[in-house]
Structure formats: C-alpha cells, structure tokens
PDB file of C-alpha atoms and ligand atoms in Angstrom:
ATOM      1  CA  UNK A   1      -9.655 -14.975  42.949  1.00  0.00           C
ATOM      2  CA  UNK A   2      -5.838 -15.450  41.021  1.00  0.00           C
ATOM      3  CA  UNK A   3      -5.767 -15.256  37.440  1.00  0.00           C
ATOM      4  CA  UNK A   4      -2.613 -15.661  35.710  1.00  0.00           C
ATOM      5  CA  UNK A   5      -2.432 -15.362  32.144  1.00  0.00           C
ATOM      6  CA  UNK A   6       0.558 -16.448  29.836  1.00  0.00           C
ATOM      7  CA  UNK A   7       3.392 -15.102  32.340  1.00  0.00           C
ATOM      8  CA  UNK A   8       6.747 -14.686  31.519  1.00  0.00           C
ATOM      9  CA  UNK A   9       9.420 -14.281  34.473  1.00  0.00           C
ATOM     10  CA  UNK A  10      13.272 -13.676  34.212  1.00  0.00           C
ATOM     11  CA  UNK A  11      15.729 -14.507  37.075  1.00  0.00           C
ATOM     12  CA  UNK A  12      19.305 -13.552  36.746  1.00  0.00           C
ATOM     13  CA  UNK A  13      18.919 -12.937  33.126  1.00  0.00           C
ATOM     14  CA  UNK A  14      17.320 -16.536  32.599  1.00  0.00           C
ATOM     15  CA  UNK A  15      13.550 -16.597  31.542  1.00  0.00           C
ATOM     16  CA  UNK A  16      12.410 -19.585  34.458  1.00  0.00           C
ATOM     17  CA  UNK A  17       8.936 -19.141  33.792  1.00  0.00           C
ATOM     18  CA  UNK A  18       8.019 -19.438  30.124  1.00  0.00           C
ATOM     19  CA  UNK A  19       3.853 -18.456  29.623  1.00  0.00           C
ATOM     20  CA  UNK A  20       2.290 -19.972  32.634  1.00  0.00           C
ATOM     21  CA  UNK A  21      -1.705 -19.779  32.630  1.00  0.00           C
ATOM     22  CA  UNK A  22      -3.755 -20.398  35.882  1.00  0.00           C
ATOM     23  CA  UNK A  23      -7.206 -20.050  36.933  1.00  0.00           C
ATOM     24  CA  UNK A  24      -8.120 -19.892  40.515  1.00  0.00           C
ATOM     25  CA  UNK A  25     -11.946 -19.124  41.578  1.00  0.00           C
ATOM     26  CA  UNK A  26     -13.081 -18.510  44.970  1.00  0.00           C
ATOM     27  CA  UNK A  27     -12.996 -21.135  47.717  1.00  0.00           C
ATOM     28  CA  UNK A  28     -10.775 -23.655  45.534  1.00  0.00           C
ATOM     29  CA  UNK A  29      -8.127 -25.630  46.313  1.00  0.00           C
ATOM     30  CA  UNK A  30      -5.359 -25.784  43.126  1.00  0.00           C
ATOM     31  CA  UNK A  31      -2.398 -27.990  43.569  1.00  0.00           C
ATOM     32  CA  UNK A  32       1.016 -27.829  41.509  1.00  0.00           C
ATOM     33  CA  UNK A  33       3.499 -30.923  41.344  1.00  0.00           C
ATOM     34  CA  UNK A  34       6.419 -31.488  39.164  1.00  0.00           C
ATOM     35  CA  UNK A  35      10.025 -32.100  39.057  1.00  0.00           C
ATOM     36  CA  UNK A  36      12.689 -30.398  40.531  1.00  0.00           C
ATOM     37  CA  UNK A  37      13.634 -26.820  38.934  1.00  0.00           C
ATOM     38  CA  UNK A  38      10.400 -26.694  37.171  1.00  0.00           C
ATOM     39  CA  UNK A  39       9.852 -23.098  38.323  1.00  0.00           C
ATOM     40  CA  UNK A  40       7.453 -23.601  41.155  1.00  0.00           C
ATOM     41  CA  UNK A  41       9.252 -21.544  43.545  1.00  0.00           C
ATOM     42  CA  UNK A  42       9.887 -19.391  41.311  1.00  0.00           C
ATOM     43  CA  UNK A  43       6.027 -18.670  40.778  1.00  0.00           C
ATOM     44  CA  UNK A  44       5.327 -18.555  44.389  1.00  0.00           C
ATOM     45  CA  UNK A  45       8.274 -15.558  45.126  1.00  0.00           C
ATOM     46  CA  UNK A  46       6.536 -13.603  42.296  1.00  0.00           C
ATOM     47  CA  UNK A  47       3.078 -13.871  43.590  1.00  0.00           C
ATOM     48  CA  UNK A  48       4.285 -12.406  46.897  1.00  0.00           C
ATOM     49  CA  UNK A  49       6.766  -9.793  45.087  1.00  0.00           C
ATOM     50  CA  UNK A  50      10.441 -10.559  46.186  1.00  0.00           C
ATOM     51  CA  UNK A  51      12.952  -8.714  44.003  1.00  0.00           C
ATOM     52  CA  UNK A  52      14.975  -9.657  41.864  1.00  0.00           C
ATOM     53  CA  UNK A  53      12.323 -11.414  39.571  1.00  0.00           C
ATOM     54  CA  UNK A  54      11.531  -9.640  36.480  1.00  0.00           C
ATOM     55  CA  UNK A  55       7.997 -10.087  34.585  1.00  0.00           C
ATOM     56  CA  UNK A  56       8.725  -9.868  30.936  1.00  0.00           C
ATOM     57  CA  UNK A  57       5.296 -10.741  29.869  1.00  0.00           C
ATOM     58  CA  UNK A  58       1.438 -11.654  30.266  1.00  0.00           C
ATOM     59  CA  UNK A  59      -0.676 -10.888  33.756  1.00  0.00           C
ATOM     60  CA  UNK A  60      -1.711 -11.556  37.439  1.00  0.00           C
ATOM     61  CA  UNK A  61      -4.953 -10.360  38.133  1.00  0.00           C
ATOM     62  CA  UNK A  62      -5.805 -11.086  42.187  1.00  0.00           C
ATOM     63  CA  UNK A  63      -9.490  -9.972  43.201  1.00  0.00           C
ATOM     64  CA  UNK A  64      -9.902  -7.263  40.295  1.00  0.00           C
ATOM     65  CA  UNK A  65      -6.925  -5.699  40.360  1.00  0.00           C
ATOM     66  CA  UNK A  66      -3.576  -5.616  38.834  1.00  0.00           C
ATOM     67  CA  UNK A  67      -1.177  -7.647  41.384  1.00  0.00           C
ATOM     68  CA  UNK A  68       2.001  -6.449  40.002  1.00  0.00           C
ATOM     69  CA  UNK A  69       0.733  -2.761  41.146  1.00  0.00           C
ATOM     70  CA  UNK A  70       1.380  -3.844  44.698  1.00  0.00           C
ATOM     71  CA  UNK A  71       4.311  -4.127  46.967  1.00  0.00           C
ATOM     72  CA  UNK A  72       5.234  -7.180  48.868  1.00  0.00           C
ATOM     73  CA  UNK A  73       3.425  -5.687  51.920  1.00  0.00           C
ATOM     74  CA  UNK A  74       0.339  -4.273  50.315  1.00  0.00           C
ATOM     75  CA  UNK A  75      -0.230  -7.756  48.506  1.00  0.00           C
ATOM     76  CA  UNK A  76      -0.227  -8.972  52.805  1.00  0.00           C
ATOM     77  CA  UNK A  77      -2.222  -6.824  53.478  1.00  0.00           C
ATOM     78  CA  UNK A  78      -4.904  -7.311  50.745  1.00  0.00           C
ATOM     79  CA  UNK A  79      -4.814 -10.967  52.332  1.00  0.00           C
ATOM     80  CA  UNK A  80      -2.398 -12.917  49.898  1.00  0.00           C
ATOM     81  CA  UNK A  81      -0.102 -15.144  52.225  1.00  0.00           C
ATOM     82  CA  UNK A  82       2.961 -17.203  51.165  1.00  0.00           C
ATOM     83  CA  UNK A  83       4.214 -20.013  53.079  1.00  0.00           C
ATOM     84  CA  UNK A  84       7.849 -20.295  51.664  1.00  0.00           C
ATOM     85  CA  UNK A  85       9.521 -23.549  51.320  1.00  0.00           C
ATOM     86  CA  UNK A  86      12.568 -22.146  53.610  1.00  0.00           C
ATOM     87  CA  UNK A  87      11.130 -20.188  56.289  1.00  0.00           C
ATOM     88  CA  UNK A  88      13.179 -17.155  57.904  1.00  0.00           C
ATOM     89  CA  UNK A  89      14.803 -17.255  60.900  1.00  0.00           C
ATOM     90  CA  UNK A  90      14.732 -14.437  62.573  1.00  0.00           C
ATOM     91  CA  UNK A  91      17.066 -13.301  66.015  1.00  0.00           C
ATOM     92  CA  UNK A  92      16.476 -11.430  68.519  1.00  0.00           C
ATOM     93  CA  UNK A  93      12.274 -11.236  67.432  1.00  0.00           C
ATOM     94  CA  UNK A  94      10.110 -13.682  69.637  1.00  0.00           C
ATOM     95  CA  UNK A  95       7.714 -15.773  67.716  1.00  0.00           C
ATOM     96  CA  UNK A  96       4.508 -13.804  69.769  1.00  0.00           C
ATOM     97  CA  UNK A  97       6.120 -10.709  68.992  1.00  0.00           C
ATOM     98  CA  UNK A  98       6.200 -11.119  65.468  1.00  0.00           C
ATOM     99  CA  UNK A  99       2.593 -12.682  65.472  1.00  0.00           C
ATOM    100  CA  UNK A 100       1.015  -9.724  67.004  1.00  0.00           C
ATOM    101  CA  UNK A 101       2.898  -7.176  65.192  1.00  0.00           C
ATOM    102  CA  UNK A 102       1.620  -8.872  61.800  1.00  0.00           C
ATOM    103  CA  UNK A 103      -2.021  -9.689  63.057  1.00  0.00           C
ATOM    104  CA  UNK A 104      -2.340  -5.732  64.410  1.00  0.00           C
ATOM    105  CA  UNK A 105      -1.145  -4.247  61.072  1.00  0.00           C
ATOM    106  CA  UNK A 106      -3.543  -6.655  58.948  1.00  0.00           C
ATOM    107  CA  UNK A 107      -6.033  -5.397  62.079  1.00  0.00           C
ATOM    108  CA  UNK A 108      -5.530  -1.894  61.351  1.00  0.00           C
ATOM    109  CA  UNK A 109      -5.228  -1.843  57.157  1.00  0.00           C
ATOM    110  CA  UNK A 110      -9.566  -3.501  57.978  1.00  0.00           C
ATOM    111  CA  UNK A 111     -10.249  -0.854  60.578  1.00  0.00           C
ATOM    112  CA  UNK A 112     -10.297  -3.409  62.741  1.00  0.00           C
ATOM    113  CA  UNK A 113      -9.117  -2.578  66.454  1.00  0.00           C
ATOM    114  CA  UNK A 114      -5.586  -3.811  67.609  1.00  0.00           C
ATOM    115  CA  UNK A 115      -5.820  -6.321  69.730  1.00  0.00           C
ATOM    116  CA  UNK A 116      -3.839  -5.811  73.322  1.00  0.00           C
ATOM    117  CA  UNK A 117      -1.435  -7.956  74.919  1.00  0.00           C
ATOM    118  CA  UNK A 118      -3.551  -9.749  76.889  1.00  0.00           C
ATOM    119  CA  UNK A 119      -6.473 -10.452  73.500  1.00  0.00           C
ATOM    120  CA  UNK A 120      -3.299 -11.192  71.268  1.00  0.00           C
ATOM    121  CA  UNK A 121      -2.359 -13.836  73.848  1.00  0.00           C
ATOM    122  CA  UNK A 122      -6.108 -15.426  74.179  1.00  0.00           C
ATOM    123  CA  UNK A 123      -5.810 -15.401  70.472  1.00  0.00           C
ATOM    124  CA  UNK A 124      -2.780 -16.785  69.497  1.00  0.00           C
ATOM    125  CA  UNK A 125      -3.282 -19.781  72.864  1.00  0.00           C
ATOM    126  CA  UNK A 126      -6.412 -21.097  70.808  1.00  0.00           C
ATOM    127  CA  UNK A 127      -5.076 -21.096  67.418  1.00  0.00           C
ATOM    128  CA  UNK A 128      -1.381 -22.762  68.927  1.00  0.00           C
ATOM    129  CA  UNK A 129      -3.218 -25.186  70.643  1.00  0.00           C
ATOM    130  CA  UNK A 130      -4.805 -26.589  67.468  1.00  0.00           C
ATOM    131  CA  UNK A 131      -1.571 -26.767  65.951  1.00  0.00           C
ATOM    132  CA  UNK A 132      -0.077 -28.493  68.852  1.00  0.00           C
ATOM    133  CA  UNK A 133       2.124 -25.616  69.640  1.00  0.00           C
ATOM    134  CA  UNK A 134       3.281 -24.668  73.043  1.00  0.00           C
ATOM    135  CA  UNK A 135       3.676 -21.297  75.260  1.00  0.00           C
ATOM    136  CA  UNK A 136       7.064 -21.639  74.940  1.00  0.00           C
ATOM    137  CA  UNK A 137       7.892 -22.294  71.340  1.00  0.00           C
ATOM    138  CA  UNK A 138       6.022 -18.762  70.353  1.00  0.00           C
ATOM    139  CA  UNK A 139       8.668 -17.472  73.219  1.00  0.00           C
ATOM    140  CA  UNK A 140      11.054 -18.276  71.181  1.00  0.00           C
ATOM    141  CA  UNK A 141      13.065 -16.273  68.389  1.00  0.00           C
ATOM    142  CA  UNK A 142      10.888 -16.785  64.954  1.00  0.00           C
ATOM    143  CA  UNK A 143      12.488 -19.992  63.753  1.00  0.00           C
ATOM    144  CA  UNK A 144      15.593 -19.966  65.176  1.00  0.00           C
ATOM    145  CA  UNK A 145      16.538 -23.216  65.729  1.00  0.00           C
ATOM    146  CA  UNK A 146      13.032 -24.970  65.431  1.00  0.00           C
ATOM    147  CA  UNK A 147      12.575 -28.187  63.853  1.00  0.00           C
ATOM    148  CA  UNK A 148      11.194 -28.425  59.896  1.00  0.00           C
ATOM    149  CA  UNK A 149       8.018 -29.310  61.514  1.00  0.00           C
ATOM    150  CA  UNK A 150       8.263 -26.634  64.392  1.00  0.00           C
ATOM    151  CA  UNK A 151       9.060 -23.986  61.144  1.00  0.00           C
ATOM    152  CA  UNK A 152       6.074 -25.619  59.292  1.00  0.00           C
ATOM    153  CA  UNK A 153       3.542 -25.235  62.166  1.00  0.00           C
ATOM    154  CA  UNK A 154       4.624 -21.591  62.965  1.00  0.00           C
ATOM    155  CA  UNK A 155       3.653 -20.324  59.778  1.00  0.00           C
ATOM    156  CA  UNK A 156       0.719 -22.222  59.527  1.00  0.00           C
ATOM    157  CA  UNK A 157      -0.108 -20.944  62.561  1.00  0.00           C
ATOM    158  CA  UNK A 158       0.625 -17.005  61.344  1.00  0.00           C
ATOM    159  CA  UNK A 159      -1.796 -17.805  58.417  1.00  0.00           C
ATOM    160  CA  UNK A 160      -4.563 -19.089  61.267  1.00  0.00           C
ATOM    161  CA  UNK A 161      -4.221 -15.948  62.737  1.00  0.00           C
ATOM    162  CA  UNK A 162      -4.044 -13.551  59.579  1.00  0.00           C
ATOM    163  CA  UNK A 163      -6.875 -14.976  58.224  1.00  0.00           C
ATOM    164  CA  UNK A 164      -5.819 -14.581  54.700  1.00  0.00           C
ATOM    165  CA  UNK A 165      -7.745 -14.483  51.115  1.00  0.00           C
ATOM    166  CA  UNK A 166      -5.578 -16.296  49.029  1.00  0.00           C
ATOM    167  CA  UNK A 167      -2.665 -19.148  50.333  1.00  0.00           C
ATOM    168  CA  UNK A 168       0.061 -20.022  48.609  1.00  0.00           C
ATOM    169  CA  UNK A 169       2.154 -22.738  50.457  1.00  0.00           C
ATOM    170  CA  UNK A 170       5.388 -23.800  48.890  1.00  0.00           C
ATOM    171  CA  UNK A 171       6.119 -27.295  49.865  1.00  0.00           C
ATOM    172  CA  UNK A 172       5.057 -26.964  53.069  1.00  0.00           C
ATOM    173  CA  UNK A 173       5.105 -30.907  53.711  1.00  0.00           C
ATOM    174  CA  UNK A 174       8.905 -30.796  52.414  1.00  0.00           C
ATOM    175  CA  UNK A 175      10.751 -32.788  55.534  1.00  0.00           C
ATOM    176  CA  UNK A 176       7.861 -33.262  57.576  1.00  0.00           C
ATOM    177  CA  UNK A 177       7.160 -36.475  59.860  1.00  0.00           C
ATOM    178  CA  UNK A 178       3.646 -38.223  59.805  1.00  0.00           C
ATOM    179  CA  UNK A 179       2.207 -36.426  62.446  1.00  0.00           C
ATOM    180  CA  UNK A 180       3.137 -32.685  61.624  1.00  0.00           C
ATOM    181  CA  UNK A 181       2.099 -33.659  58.462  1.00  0.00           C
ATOM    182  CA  UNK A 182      -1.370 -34.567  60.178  1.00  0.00           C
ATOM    183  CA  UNK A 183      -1.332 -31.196  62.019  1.00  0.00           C
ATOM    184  CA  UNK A 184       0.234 -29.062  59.468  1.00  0.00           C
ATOM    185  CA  UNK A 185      -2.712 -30.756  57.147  1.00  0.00           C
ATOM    186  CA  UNK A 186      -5.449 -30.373  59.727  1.00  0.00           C
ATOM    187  CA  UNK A 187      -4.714 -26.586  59.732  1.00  0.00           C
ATOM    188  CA  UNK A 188      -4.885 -26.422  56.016  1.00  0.00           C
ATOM    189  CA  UNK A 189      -7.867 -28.270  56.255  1.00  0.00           C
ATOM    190  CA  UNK A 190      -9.499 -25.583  59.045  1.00  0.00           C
ATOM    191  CA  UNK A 191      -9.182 -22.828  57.086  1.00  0.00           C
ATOM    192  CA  UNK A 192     -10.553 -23.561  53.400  1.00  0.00           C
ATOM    193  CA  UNK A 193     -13.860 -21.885  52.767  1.00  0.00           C
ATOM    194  CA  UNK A 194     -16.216 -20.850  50.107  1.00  0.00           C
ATOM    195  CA  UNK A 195     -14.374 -17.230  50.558  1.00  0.00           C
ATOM    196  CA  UNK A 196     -10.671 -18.601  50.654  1.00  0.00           C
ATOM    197  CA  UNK A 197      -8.307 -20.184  47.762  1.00  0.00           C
ATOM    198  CA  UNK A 198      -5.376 -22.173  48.193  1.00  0.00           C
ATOM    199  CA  UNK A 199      -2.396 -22.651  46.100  1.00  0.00           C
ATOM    200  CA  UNK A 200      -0.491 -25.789  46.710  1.00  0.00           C
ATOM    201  CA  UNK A 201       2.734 -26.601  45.709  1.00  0.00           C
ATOM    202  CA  UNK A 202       3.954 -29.734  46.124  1.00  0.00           C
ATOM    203  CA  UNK A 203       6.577 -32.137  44.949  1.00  0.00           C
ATOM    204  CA  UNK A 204       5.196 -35.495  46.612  1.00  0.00           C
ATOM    205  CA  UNK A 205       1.363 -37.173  46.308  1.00  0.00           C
ATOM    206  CA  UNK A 206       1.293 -36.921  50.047  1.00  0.00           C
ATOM    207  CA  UNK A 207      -0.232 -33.772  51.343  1.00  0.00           C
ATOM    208  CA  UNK A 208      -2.821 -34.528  49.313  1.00  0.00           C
ATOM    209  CA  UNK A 209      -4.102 -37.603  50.905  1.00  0.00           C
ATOM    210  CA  UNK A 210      -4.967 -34.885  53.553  1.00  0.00           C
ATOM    211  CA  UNK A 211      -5.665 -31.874  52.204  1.00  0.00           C
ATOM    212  CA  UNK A 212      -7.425 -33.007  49.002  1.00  0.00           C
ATOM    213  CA  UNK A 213      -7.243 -30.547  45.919  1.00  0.00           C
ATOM    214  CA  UNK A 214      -9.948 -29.499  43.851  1.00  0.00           C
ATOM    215  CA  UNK A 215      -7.954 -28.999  40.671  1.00  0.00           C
ATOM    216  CA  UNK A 216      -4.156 -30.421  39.983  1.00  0.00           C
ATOM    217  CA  UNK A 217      -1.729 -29.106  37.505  1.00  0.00           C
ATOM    218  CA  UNK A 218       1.528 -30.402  36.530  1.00  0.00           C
ATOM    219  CA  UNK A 219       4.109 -28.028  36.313  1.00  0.00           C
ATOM    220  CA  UNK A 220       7.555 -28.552  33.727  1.00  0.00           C
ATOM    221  CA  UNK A 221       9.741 -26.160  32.055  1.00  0.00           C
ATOM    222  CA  UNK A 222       8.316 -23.169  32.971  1.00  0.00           C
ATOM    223  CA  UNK A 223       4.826 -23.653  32.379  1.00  0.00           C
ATOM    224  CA  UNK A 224       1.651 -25.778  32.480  1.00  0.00           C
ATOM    225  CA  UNK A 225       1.674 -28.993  30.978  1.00  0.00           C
ATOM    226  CA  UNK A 226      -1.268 -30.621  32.620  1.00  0.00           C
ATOM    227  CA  UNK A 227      -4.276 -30.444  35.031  1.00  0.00           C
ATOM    228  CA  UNK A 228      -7.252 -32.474  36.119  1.00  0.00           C
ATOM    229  CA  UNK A 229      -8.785 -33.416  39.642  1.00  0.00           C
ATOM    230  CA  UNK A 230      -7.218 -35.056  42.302  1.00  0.00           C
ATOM    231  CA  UNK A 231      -6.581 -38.027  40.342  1.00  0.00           C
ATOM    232  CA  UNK A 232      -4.457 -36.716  38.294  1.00  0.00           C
ATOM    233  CA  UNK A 233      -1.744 -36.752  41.192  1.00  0.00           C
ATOM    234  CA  UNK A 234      -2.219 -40.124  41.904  1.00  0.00           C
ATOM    235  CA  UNK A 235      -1.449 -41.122  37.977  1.00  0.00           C
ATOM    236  CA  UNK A 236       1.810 -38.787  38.694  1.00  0.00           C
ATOM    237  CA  UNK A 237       2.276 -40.841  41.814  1.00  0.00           C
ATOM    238  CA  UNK A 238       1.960 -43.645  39.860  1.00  0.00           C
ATOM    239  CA  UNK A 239       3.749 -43.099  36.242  1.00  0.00           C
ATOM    240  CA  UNK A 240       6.241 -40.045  37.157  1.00  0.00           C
ATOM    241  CA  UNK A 241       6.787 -36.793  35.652  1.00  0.00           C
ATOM    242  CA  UNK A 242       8.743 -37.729  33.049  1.00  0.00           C
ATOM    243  CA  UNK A 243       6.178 -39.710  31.208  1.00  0.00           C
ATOM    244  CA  UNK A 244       3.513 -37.163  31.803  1.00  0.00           C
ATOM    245  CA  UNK A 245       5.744 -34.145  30.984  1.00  0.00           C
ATOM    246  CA  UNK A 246       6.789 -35.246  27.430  1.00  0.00           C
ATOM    247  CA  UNK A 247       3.610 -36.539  26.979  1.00  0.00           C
ATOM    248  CA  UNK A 248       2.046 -32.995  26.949  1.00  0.00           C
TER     249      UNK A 248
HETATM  250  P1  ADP B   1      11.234 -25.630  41.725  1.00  0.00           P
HETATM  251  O1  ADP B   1      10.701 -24.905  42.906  1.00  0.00           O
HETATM  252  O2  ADP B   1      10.170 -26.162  40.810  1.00  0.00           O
HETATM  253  O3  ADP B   1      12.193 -26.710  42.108  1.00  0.00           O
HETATM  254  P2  ADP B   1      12.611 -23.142  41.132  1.00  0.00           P
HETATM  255  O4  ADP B   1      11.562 -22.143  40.850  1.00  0.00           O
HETATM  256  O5  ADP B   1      13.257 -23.111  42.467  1.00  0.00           O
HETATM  257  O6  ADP B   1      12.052 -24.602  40.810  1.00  0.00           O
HETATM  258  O7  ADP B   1      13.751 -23.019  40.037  1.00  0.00           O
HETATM  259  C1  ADP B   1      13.465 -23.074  38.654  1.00  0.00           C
HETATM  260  C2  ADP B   1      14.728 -22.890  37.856  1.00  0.00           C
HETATM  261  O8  ADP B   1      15.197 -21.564  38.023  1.00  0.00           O
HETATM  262  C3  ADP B   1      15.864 -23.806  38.236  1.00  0.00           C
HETATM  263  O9  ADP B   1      16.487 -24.241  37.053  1.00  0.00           O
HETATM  264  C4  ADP B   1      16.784 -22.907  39.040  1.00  0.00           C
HETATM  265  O10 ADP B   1      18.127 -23.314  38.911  1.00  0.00           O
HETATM  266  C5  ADP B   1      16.548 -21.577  38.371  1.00  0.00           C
HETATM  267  N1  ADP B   1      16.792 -20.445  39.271  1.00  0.00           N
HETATM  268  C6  ADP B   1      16.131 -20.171  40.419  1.00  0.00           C
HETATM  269  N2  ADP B   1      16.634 -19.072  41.003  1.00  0.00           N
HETATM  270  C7  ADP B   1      17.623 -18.637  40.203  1.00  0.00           C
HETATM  271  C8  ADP B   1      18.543 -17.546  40.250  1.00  0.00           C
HETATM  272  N3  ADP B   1      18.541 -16.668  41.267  1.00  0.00           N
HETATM  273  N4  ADP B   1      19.430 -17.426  39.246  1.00  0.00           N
HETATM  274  C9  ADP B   1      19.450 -18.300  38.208  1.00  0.00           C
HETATM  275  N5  ADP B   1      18.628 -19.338  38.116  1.00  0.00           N
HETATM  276  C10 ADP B   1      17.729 -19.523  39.085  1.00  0.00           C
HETATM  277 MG1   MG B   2     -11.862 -23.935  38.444  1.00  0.00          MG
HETATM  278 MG1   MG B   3      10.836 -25.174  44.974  1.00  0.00          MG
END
C-alpha cells in the first residue's frame, strides 16, 4: 500500500525528516508515537503534498506508483486521506456542502454517478448518525466554531463518506474527551478492512486501547528508531521516549 524508503524532507531550509523508512501492506494498521517535534507532522503534510516541504532524498511509492508525481488533489482522489491535527475552518461553506462537493468529485474521478441532494442527504444522515452527529452541526460552516471533538468527528465523518484507500490521521485523539474518543475510535474502528491501511499518529498510548495497531513505530529526530506490535506502545507508555529513543 505506502512504501517509504530512506526520505529526506527540508522545511524552511531545515532538513526535519532525516531517512525515514516505512512499510505499510494492505489492510494494516501502523501507528507512530514519539516526542514532540519529532517530525510526525511533518511526514503526514508530505504524504498529502502541502507546499512548502521539499524532498531532498529517497521515495514514496503508494499503490505502484510514484506519490510525489501527484498533486495534493490527485493523491484525494486516488483515495489517500489526511486527517490533520488542526483542522480548517472554513466560512461561509456549510459542513453538507463541503461533504457533497468532496464525495461527488471522488464519485465522478470512479465513474461513479453523483449523488443528488436528496441521496447525499440519506447518505451523509446514516454515516452522522454513527458518529453521533446532528442535522444541524453539518448546517453549520466547516469547523467554524465546533468543539475539538465536534472538528474530530467531522472529518472522521468526511473519511466515512470518501471511503478512502489509505488514512493518515494526525493526532486525531489530541484534546478529545472519553466519549469522542469512543466515537471518534468506533469510526476508525468501522472502516479498517483487508483493502484499507491506516496510518496513525499519535503522541499518547490512548487511542490505541481502541483502535489497536497492527505494527508500532517510534518516531525521534527525523526518523525511525523503533517498531514492534502493539506492545511496544505500552513499554513507551510505560518507560518514555527518552529511554527508548537513545536506546536505539
Ligand atoms: P511533531 O508533529 O512530531 O511534533 P513536527 O513535524 O510538527 O513534529 O515538527 C518537527 C520539527 O520541524 C520541529 O522541530 C519543528 O519546529 C520543525 N518545523 C516544523 N515546521 C517548520 C517550519 N515551517 N519551519 C521551520 N521548522 C519547522
Ligand atoms: Mg507489515
Ligand atoms: Mg504534530
């Protein structure tokens, strides 16, 4: 599915990530923890292309092709989603709006037919209700003044209904209460599949009481430094990054 071989990445004339290496086959769930300015953000904006980050070495490979040859939007539409870890608010666009504008082009790039008002509606009611979300928080203008949880269920809520081939959620349990983390966990949960990876990136142990990982890395300096199964974040849990960091 993702497979990222020694990568280099600059930001602002500063190399952040320094030969990063990552194997992710189909239908498994990868988590990344570590400390603070480790570069995990910093992978997840140049999986999903935002400017400004320049790849001075190695490769991405996504499905069998070349990642970096795509745009933001043609990386969407080959079914690579990224949750951020600060959403987007954005004025004057209604949540449903938004929805159903990215649901019909991700429609149309699989030949699929749009879907009308009244389908989009049936559609997005079912997959809101499982997330606990109401008629009229999709009323409302994409994030604008919702909660961290509200922010965290909307865009689990646009991955529900995108359907995508690879997710990569940046701290998306970052300021969440016990029960959105149940939901926002629950939706995770729905979605994984023998056809569908997940990248997880996570500072705390917690998400992954719910969503359980397959694999777990530990991320410091740029690249790396460890991975094993899901014990592995329990030790972190337990000992800290430090310890495990200049132990590798
Ligand atoms: P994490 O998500 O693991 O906390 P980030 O990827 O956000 O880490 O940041 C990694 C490092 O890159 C940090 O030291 C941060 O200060 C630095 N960094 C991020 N963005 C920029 C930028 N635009 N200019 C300079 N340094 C940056
Ligand atoms: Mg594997
Ligand atoms: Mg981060």
């Amino acid at each position: 599915m993702l497979q990222i071989k020694d990568l280099h990445v600059t930001v602002d004339g500063k190399e952040i990530l320094k030969g990063l290496s990552l194997d992710i086959g189909d239908g498994e769930v990868h988590a990344i923890m570590g400390p603070n300015g480790s570069g995990k953000s910093t992978l997840s904006y140049v999986l999903a292309g935002r400017e400004g980050y320049e790849v001075t070495g190695g490769t991405v490979r996504y499905r069998d092709q070349d990642l970096f040859t795509l745009n933001a939007e043609e990386r969407a539409r080959e079914g690579v989603f990224l949750a951020f870890q600060y959403p987007v608010e954005i004025p004057g666009v209604p949540t449903a709006t938004f929805l159903k504008t990215a649901v019909n082009a991700v429609r149309r790039h699989r030949g699929e037919a749009e879907l009308d008002a009244m389908d989009f509606l049936k559609f997005v009611r079912a997959r809101a209700k499982e997330l606990e979300i109401g008629d009229d928080m999709i009323k409302r203008f994409l994030n604008v003044g919702f909660s961290g949880g509200e922010k965290k269920r909307a865009e689990i809520l646009q991955m529900a209904l995108l359907e995508p081939t690879l997710m990569v959620l940046d701290e998306t349990d970052s300021g969440l209460d016990i029960d959105a983390l149940r939901i926002v966990s629950e939706g995770i949960n729905r979605m994984r599949g023998p056809d569908r990876s997940t990248l997880m990136i996570t500072h705390y142990q917690r998400l992954l009481n719910y969503v359980v990982p397959d694999h777990v890395h530990v991320m410091a300096g740029g690249r790396i430094v460890r991975s094993g199964g899901k014990e592995l974040a329990l030790e972190l849990e337990e000992k800290g990054y430090a310890d495990i960091a200049s132990a590798a």
